[in-house]
Short mmCIF file of N, CA, C and O in Angstrom, two decimals:
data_model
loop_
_atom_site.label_atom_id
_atom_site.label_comp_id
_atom_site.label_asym_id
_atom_site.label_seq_id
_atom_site.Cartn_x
_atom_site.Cartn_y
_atom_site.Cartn_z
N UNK A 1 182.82 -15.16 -12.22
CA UNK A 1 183.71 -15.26 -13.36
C UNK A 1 183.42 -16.54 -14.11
O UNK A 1 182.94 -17.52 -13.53
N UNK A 2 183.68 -16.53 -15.33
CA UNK A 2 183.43 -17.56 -16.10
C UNK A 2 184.71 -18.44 -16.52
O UNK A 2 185.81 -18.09 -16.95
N UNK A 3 184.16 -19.75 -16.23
CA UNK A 3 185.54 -20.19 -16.53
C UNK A 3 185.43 -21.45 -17.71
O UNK A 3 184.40 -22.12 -17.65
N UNK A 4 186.14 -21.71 -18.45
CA UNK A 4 186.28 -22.79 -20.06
C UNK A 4 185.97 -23.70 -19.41
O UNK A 4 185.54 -24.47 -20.27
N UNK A 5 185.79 -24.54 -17.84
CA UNK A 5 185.55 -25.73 -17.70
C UNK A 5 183.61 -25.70 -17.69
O UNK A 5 182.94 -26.70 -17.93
N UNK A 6 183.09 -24.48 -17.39
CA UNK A 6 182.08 -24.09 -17.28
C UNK A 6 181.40 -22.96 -17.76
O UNK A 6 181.43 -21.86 -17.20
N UNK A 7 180.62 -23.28 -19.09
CA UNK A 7 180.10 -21.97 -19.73
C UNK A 7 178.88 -21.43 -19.12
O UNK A 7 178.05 -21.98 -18.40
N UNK A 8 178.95 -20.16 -19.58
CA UNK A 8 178.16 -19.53 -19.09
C UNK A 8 176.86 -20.23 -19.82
O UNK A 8 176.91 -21.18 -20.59
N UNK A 9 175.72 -19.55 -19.41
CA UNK A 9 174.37 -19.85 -20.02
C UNK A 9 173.47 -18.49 -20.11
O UNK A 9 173.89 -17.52 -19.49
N UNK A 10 172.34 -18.37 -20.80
CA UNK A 10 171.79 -17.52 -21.50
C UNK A 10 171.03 -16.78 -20.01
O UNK A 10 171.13 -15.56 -19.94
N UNK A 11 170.36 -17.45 -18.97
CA UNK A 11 170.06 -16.74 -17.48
C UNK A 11 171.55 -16.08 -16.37
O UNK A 11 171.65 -15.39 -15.36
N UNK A 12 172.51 -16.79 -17.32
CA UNK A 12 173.83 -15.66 -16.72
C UNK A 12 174.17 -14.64 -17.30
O UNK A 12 175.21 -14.20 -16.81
N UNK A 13 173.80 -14.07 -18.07
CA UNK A 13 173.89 -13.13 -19.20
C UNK A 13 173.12 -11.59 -18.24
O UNK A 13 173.70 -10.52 -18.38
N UNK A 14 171.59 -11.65 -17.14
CA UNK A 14 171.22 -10.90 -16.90
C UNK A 14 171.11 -9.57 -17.74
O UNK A 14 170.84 -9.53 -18.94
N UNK A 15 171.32 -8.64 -17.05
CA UNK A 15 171.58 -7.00 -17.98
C UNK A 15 172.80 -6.92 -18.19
O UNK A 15 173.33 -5.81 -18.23
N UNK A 16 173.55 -8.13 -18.39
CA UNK A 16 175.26 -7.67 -19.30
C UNK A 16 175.18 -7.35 -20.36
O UNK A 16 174.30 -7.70 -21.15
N UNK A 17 176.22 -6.51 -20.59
CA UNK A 17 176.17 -5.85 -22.27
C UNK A 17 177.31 -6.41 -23.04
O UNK A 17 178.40 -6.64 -22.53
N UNK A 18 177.08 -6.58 -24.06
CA UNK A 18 178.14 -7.87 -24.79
C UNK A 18 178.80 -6.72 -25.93
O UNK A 18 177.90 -5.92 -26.17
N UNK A 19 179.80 -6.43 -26.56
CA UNK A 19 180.03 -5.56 -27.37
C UNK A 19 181.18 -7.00 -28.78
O UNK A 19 181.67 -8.13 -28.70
N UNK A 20 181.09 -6.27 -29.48
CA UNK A 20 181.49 -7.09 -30.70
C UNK A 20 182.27 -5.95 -31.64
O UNK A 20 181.54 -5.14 -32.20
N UNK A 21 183.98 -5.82 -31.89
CA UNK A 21 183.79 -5.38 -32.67
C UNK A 21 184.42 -5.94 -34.29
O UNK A 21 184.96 -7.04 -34.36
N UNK A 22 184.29 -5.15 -35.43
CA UNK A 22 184.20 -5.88 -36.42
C UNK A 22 184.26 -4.34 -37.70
O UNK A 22 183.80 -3.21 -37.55
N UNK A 23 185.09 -4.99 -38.97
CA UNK A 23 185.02 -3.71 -39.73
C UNK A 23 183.32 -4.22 -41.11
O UNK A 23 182.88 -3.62 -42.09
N UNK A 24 182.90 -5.54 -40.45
CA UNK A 24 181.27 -5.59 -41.20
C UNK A 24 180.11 -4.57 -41.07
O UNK A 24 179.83 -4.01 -40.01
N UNK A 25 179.55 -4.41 -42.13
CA UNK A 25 178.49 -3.32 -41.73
C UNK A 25 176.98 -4.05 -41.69
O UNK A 25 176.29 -4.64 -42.52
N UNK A 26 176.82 -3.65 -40.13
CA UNK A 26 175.68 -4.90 -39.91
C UNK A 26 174.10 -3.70 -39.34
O UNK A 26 174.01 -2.50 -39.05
N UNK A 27 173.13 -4.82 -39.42
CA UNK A 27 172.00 -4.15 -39.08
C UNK A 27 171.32 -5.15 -37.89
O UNK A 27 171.36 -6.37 -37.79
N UNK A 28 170.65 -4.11 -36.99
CA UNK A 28 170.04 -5.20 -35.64
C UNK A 28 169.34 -6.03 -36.11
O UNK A 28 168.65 -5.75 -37.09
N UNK A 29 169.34 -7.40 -35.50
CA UNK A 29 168.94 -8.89 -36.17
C UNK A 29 169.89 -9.68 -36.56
O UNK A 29 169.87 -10.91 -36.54
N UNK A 30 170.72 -9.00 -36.93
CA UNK A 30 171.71 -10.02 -37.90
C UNK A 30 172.26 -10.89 -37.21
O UNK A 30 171.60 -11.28 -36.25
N UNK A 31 173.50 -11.46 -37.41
CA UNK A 31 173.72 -12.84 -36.74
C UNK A 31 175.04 -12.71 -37.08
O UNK A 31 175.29 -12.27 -38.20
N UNK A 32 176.25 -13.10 -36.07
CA UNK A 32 177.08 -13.18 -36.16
C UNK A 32 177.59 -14.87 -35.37
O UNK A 32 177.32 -15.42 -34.30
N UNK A 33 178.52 -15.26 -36.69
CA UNK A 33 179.07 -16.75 -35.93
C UNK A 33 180.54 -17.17 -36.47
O UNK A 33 181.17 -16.56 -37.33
N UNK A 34 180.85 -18.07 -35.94
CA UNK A 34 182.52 -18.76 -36.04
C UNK A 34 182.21 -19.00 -37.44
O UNK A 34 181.47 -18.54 -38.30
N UNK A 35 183.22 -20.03 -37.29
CA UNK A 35 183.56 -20.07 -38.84
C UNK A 35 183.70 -19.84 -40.18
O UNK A 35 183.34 -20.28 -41.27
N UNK A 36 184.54 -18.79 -39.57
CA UNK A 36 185.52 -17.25 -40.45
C UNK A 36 187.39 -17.50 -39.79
O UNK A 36 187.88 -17.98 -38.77
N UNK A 37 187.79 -17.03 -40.73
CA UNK A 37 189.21 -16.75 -40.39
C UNK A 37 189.01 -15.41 -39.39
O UNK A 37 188.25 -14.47 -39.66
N UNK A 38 189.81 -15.52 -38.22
CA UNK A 38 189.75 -14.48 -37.31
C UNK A 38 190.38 -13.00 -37.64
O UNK A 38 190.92 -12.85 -38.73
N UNK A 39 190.34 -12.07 -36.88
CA UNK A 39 191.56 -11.39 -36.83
C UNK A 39 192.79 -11.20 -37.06
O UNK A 39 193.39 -10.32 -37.66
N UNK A 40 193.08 -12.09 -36.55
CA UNK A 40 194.58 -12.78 -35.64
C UNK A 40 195.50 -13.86 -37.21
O UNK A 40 196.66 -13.87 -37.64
N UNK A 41 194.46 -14.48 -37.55
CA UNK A 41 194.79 -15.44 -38.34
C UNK A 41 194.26 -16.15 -39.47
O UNK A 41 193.04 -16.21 -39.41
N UNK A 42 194.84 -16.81 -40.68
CA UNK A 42 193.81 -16.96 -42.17
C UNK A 42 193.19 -18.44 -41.25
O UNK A 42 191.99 -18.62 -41.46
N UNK A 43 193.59 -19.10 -40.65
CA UNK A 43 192.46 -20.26 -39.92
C UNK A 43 191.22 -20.26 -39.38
O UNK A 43 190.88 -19.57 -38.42
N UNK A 44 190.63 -20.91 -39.89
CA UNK A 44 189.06 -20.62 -39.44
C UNK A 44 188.56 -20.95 -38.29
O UNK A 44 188.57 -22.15 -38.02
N UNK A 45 188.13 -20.22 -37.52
CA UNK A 45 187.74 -20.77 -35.81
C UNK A 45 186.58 -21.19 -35.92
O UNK A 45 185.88 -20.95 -36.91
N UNK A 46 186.32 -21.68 -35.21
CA UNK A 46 184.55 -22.40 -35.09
C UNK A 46 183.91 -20.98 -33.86
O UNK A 46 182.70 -20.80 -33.69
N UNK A 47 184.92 -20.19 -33.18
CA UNK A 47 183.92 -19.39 -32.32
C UNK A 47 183.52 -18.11 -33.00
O UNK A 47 183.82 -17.84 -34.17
N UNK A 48 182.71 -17.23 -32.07
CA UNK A 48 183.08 -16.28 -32.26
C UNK A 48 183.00 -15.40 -31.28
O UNK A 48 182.18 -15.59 -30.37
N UNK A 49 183.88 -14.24 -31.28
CA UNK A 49 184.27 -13.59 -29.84
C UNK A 49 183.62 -12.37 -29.48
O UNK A 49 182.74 -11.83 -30.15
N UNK A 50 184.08 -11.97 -28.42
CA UNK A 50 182.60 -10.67 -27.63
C UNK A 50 183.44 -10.09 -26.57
O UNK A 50 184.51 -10.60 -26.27
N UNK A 51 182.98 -9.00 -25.97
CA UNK A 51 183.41 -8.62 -24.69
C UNK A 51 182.70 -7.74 -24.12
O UNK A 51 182.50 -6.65 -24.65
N UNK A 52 182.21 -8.06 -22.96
CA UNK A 52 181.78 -7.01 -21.66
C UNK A 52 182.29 -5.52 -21.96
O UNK A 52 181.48 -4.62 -21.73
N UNK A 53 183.85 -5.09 -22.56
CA UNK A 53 184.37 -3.93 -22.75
C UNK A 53 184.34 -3.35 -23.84
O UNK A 53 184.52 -3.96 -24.89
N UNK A 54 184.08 -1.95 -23.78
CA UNK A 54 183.90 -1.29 -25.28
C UNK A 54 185.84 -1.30 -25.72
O UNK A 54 186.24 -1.35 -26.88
N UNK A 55 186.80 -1.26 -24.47
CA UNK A 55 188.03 -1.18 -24.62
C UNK A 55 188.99 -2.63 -25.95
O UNK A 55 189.90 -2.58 -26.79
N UNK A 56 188.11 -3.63 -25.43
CA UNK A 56 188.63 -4.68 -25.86
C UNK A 56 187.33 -4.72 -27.50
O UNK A 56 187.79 -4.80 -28.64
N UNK A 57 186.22 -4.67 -27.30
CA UNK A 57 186.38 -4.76 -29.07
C UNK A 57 186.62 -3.60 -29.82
O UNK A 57 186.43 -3.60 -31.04
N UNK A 58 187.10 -2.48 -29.12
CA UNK A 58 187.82 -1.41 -30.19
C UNK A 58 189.07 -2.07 -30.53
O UNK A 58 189.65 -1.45 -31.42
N UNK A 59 189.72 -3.17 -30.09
CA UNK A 59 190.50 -3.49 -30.61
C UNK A 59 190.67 -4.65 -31.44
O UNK A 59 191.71 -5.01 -32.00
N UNK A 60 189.09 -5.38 -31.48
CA UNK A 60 188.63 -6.36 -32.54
C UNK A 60 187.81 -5.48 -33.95
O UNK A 60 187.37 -5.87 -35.04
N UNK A 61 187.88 -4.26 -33.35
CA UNK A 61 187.46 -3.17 -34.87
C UNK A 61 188.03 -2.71 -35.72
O UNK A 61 187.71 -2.47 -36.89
N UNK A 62 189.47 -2.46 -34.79
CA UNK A 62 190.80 -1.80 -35.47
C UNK A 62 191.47 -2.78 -36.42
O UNK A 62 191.78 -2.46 -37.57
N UNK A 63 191.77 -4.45 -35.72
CA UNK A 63 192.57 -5.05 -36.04
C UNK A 63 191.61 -6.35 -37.18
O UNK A 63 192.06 -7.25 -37.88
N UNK A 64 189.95 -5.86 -36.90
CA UNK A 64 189.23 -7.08 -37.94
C UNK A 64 189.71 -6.88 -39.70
O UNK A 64 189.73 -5.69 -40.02
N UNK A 65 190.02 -7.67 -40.63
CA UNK A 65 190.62 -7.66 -42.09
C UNK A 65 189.09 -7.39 -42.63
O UNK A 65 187.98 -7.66 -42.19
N UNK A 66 189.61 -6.69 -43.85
CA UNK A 66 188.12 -5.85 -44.80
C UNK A 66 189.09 -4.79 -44.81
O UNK A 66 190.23 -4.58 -44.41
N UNK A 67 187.76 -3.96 -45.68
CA UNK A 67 188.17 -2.52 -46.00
C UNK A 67 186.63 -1.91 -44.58
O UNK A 67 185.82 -2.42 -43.80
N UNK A 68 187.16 -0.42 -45.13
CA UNK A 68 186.31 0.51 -44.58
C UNK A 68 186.62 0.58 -42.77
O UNK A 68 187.54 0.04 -42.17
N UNK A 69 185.77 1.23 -42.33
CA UNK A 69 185.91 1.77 -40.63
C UNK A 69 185.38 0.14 -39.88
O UNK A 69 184.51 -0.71 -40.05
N UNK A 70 186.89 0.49 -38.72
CA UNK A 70 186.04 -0.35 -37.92
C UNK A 70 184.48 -0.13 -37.23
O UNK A 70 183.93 0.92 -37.56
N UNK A 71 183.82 -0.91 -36.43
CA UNK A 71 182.55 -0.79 -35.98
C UNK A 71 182.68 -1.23 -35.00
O UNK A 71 183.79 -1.61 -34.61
N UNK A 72 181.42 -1.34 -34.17
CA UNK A 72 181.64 -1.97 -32.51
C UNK A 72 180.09 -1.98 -32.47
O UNK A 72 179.21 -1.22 -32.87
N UNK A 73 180.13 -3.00 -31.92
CA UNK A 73 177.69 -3.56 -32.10
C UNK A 73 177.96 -3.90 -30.59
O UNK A 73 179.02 -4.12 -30.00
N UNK A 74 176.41 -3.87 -30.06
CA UNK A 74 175.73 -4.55 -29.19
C UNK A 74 175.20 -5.51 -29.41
O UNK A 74 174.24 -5.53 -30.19
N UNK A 75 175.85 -7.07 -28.55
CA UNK A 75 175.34 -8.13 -29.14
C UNK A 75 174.60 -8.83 -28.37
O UNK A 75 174.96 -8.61 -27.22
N UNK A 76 173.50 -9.77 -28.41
CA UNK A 76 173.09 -10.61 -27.31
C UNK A 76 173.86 -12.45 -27.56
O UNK A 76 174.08 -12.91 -28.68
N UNK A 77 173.98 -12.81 -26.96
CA UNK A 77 174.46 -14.12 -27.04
C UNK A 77 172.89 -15.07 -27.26
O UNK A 77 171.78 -14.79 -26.80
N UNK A 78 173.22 -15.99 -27.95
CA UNK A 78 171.73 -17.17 -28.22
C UNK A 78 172.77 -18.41 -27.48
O UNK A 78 172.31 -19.52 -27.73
N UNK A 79 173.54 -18.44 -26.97
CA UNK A 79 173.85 -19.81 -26.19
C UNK A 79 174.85 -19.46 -25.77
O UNK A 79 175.35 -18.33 -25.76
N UNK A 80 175.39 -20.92 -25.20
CA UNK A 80 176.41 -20.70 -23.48
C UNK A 80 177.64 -20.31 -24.36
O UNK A 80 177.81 -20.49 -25.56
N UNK A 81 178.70 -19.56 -23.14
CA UNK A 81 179.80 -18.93 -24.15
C UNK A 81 180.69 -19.22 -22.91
O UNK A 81 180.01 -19.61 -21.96
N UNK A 82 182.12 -19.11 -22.65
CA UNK A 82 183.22 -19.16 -22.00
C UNK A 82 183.99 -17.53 -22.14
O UNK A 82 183.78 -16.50 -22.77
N UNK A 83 184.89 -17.98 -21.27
CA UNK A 83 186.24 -16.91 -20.87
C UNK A 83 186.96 -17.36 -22.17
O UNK A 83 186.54 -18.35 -22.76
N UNK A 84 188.21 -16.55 -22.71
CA UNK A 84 188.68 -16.58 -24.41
C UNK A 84 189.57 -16.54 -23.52
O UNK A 84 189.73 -15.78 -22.56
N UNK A 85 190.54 -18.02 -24.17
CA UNK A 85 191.56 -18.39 -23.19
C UNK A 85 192.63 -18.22 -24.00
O UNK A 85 193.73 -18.77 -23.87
N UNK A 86 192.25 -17.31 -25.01
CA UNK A 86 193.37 -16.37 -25.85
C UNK A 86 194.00 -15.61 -25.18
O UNK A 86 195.22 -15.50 -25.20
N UNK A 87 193.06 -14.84 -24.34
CA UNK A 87 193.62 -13.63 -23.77
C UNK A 87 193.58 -14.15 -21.99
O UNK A 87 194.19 -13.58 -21.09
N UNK A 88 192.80 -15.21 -21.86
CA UNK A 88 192.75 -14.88 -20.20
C UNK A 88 194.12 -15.98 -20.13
O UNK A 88 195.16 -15.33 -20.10
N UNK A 89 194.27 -16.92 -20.11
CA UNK A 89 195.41 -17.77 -20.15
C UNK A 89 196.78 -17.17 -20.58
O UNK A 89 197.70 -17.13 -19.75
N UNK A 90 196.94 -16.72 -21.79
CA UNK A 90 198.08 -15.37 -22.82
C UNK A 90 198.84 -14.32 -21.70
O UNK A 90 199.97 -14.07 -21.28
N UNK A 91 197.55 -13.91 -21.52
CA UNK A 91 197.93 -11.92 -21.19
C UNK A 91 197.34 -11.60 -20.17
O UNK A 91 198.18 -11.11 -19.41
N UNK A 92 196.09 -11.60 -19.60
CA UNK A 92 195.46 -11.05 -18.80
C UNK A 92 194.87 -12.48 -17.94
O UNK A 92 193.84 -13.00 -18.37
N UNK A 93 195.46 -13.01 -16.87
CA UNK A 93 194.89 -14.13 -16.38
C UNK A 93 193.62 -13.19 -15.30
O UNK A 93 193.65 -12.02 -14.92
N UNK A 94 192.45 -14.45 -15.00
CA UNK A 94 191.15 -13.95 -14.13
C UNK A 94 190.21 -12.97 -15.08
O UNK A 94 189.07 -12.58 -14.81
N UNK A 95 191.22 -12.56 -16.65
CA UNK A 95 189.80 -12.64 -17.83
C UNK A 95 189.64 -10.56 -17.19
O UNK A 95 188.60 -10.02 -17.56
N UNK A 96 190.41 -9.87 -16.55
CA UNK A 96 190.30 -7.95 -16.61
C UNK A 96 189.19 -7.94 -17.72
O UNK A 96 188.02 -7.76 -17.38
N UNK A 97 189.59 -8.13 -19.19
CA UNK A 97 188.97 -7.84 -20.44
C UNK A 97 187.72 -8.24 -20.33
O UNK A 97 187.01 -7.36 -20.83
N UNK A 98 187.16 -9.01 -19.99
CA UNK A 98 185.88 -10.05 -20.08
C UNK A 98 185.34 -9.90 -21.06
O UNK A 98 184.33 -9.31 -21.44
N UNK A 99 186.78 -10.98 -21.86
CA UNK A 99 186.23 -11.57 -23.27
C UNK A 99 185.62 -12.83 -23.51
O UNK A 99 185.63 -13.72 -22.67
N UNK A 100 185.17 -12.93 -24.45
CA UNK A 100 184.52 -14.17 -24.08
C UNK A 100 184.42 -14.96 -25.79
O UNK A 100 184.64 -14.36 -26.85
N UNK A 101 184.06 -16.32 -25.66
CA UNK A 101 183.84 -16.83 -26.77
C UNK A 101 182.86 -18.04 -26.75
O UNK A 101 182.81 -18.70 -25.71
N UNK A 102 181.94 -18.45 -28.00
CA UNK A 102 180.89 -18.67 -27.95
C UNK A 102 180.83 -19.77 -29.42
O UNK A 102 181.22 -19.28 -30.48
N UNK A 103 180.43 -20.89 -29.40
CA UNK A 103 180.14 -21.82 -30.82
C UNK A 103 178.23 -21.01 -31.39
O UNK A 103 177.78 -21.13 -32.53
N UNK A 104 177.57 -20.36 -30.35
CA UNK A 104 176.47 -20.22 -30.52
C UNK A 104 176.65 -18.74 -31.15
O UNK A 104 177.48 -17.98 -30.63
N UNK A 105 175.89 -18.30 -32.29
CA UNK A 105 175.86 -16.87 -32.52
C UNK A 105 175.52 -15.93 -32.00
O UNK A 105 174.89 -16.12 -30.96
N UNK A 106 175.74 -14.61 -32.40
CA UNK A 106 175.84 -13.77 -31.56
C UNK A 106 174.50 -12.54 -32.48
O UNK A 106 174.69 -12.41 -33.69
N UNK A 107 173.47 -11.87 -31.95
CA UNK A 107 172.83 -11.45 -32.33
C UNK A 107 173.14 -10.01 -32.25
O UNK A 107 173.51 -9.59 -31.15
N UNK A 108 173.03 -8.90 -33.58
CA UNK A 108 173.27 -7.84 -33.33
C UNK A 108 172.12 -6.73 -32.86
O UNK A 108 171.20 -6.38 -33.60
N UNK A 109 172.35 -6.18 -31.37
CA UNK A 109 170.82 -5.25 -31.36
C UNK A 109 171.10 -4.26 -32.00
O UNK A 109 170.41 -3.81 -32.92
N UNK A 110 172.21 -3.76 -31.58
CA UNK A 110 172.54 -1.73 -32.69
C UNK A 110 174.09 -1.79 -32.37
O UNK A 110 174.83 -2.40 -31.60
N UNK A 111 174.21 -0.68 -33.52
CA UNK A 111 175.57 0.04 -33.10
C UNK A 111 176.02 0.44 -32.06
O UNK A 111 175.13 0.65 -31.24
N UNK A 112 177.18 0.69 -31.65
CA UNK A 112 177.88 1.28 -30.36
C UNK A 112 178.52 2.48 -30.88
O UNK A 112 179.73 2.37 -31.07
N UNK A 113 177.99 3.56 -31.14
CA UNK A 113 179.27 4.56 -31.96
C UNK A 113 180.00 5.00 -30.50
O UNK A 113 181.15 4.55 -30.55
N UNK A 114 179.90 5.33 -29.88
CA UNK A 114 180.18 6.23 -28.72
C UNK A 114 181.78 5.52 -27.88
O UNK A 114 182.05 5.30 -26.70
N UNK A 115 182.61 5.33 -29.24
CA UNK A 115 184.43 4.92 -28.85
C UNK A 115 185.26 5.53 -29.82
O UNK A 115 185.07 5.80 -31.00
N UNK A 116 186.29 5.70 -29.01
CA UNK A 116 187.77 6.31 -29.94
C UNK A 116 188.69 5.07 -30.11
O UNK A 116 188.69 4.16 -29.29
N UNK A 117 189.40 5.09 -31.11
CA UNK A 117 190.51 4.52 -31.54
C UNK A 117 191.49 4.80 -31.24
O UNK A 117 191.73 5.92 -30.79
N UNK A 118 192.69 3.59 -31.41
CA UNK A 118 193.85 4.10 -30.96
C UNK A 118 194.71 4.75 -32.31
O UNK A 118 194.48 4.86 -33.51
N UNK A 119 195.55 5.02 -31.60
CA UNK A 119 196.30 5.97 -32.90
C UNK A 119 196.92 4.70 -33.62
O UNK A 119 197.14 3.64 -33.03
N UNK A 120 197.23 4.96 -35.22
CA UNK A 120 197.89 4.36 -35.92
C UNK A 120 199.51 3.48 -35.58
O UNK A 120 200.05 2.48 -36.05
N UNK A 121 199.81 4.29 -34.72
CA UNK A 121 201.03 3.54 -34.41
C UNK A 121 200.85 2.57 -33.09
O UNK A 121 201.35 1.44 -33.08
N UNK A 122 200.04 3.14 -31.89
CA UNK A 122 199.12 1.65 -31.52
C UNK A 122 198.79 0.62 -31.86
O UNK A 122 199.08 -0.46 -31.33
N UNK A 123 197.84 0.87 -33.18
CA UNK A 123 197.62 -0.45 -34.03
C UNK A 123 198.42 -1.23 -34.51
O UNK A 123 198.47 -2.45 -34.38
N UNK A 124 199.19 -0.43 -35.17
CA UNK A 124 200.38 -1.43 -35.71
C UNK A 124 201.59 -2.12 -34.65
O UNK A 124 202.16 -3.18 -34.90
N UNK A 125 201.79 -1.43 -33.63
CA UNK A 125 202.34 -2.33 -32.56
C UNK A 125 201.79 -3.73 -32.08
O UNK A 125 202.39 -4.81 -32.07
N UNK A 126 200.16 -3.36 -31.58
CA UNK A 126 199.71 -4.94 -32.10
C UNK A 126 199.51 -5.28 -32.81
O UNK A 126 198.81 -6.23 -32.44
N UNK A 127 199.57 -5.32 -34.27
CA UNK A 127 199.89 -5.97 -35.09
C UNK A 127 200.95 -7.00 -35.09
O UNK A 127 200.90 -8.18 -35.46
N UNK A 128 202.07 -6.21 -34.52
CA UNK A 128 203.71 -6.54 -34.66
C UNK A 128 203.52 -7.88 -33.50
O UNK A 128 203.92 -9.02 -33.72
N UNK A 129 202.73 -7.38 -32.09
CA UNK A 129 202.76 -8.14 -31.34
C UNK A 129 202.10 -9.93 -31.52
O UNK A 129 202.56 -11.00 -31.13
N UNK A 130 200.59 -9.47 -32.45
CA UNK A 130 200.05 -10.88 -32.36
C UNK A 130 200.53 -11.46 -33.92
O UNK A 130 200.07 -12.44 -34.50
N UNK A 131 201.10 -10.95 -34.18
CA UNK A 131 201.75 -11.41 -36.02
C UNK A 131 201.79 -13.04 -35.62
O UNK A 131 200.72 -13.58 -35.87
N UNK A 132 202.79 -13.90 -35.07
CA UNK A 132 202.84 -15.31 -34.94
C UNK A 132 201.81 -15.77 -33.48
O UNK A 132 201.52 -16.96 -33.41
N UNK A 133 201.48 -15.18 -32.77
CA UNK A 133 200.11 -16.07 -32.17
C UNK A 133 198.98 -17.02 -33.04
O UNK A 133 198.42 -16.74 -34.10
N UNK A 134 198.87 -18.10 -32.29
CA UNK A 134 198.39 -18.70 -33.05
C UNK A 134 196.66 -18.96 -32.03
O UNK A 134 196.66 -19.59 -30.97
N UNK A 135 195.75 -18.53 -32.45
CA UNK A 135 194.55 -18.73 -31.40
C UNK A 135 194.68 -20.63 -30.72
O UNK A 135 195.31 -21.62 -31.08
N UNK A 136 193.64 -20.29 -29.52
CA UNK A 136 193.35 -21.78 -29.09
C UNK A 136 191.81 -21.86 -29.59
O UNK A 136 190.98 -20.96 -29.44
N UNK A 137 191.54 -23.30 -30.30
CA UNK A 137 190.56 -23.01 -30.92
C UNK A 137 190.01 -24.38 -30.45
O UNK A 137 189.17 -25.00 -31.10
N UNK A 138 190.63 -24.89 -29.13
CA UNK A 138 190.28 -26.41 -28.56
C UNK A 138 188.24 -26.49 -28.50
O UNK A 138 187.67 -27.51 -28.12
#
């Protein structure tokens, strides 16, 4: 497990699969990095976030601001990244989700089509839920 006192590094990565999701329409190569207003909030984070689960960025696809369909990529990490102590500290302590977050960008290899969404009234429940969360962006 990865923990914020100790990031991971690019030989811990092995054959993990990193998923990203996002309502951008991207092509393999591209580059994804912090410093954007998140999801969650108009403040700009310096990271940017990922997860081991197709579960957890269908819900960074649903809930990313833009127009058009969410998306969900396969990403590789280019440097050391941590546990997202948004959610492992928050909601899910020991990190279930294995989300993760990263100052280093995130490279896109391809699409992930192969996920369902939650229904509309799902979404908007978290909505309702992370409305005043405020990320840790230490």
């Amino acid at each position: 497990m990865n923990h914020p006192a100790a990031p991971s590094t690019l030989s811990d990565t092995g054959s993990r699969k990193f998923y990203h999701g996002t309502k951008a329409d991207l092509k393999p190569g591209d580059m994804l990095q912090g410093g954007y207003s998140s999801n969650y909030t108009e403040r700009r984070s310096p990271w940017i976030y990922f997860s081991e689960t197709v579960f957890a960025a269908t819900w960074g696809a649903e809930l990313a601001k833009g127009e058009g369909p969410g998306r969900i990529y396969v990403v590789e990490t280019t440097g050391p990244f941590m546990d997202d102590p948004n959610v492992t500290d928050r909601k899910f302590p020991g990190n279930p989700t294995k989300s993760y977050r990263s100052k280093d960008p995130l490279r896109v290899v391809n699409e992930y089509l192969d996920w369902q969404g939650h229904s509309p009234e799902e979404i908007q429940a978290m909505k309702d839920f992370i409305a005043d969360k405020e990320p840790i962006d230490d």
